């Protein structure tokens, strides 16, 4: 009997050691790389890190007995800093997955690093469709939204209302260029026209000259192909210059609930936008958003909700695969539907695009809003296969 017990103990020890050996470095390390000090700090930033921690906590901060560790960094909206941080994290700190990364130029730079070094990349913040197009990666997964999804939905909605002529104020870097191009392409398809546009530096505080050009264009719609603090400043100054009062419609092609909160309903009311998440949609979204608000003092943006969803799906894939091997986990992530408070039974395409629903929203008037953060009316539910570019037409060489 003693021999049998000893043999059983030895086998259990061997099995435990074999299982543990499937996890590299005895830790699952997630690097949250975000804008923690600039124009996207409100819609991503520390809120994204908190969203990732909420996901890890649902697993008890460990998967299959291996500790989950989350580290954070600030890319300062600079592609070279983002790339260097990602490289340093992977080479010296043994990071298994890089997550978040708002700013398309930064994300495209990190995509190269993670692809070359075979590390998973969970994006919930950048908008460029190249991330799941010509620059796609077997290790890259694009959550939450992209430029095509938000720009196309907004452009279609306004053209259907008879607002066909557009003028663009565009952030002068990869994200803004892509956002404008996606909206312009949709306008061309459905009979809209582009009367012109101007590009502004990222993080500018003075939009006066750009808004005067938009005003003099006579366009029915002024499309803001920017995000975060740039959008807030542009919309505020447009109101001060009297563009809405003169009959021009303001279209924020990427707008988050945080931006509406900063603008206030008297200025933001009536804006049409597309988001993949709104905190007040279901009992599940309300419960999770309450947990988030208890940590942050505010409701989550769609980007922050997307971070939670992406990290949870990654950890679930590690749990199911029994390893943090990047190739096996990537295959498991693609093989399992995404299921959480944000999305239900959502597939991940071969190009890494998460095919979640988008929602066409409209900002409420002050009279319609009944309680804090009660900002949106849901106008339309857009399924993922309608919201996003067909993966077969994305230009990604991974698509079979």
PDB file of C-alpha atoms in Angstrom, residues 16 39 78 121 140 168 218 263 375 387 398:
ATOM      1  CA  UNK A  16       1.669  18.771 -12.020  1.00  0.00           C
ATOM      2  CA  UNK A  39      -5.459  63.044 -25.835  1.00  0.00           C
ATOM      3  CA  UNK A  78       4.682  58.075 -30.608  1.00  0.00           C
ATOM      4  CA  UNK A 121      -1.288  41.576 -29.615  1.00  0.00           C
ATOM      5  CA  UNK A 140      -2.780  40.248 -33.918  1.00  0.00           C
ATOM      6  CA  UNK A 168     -13.405  66.966 -43.371  1.00  0.00           C
ATOM      7  CA  UNK A 218     -20.831  75.515 -47.539  1.00  0.00           C
ATOM      8  CA  UNK A 263     -18.550  68.249 -24.005  1.00  0.00           C
ATOM      9  CA  UNK A 375     -26.377  59.998 -22.902  1.00  0.00           C
ATOM     10  CA  UNK A 387     -20.193  46.721 -39.969  1.00  0.00           C
ATOM     11  CA  UNK A 398      -3.886  35.058 -43.770  1.00  0.00           C
TER      12      UNK A 398
END
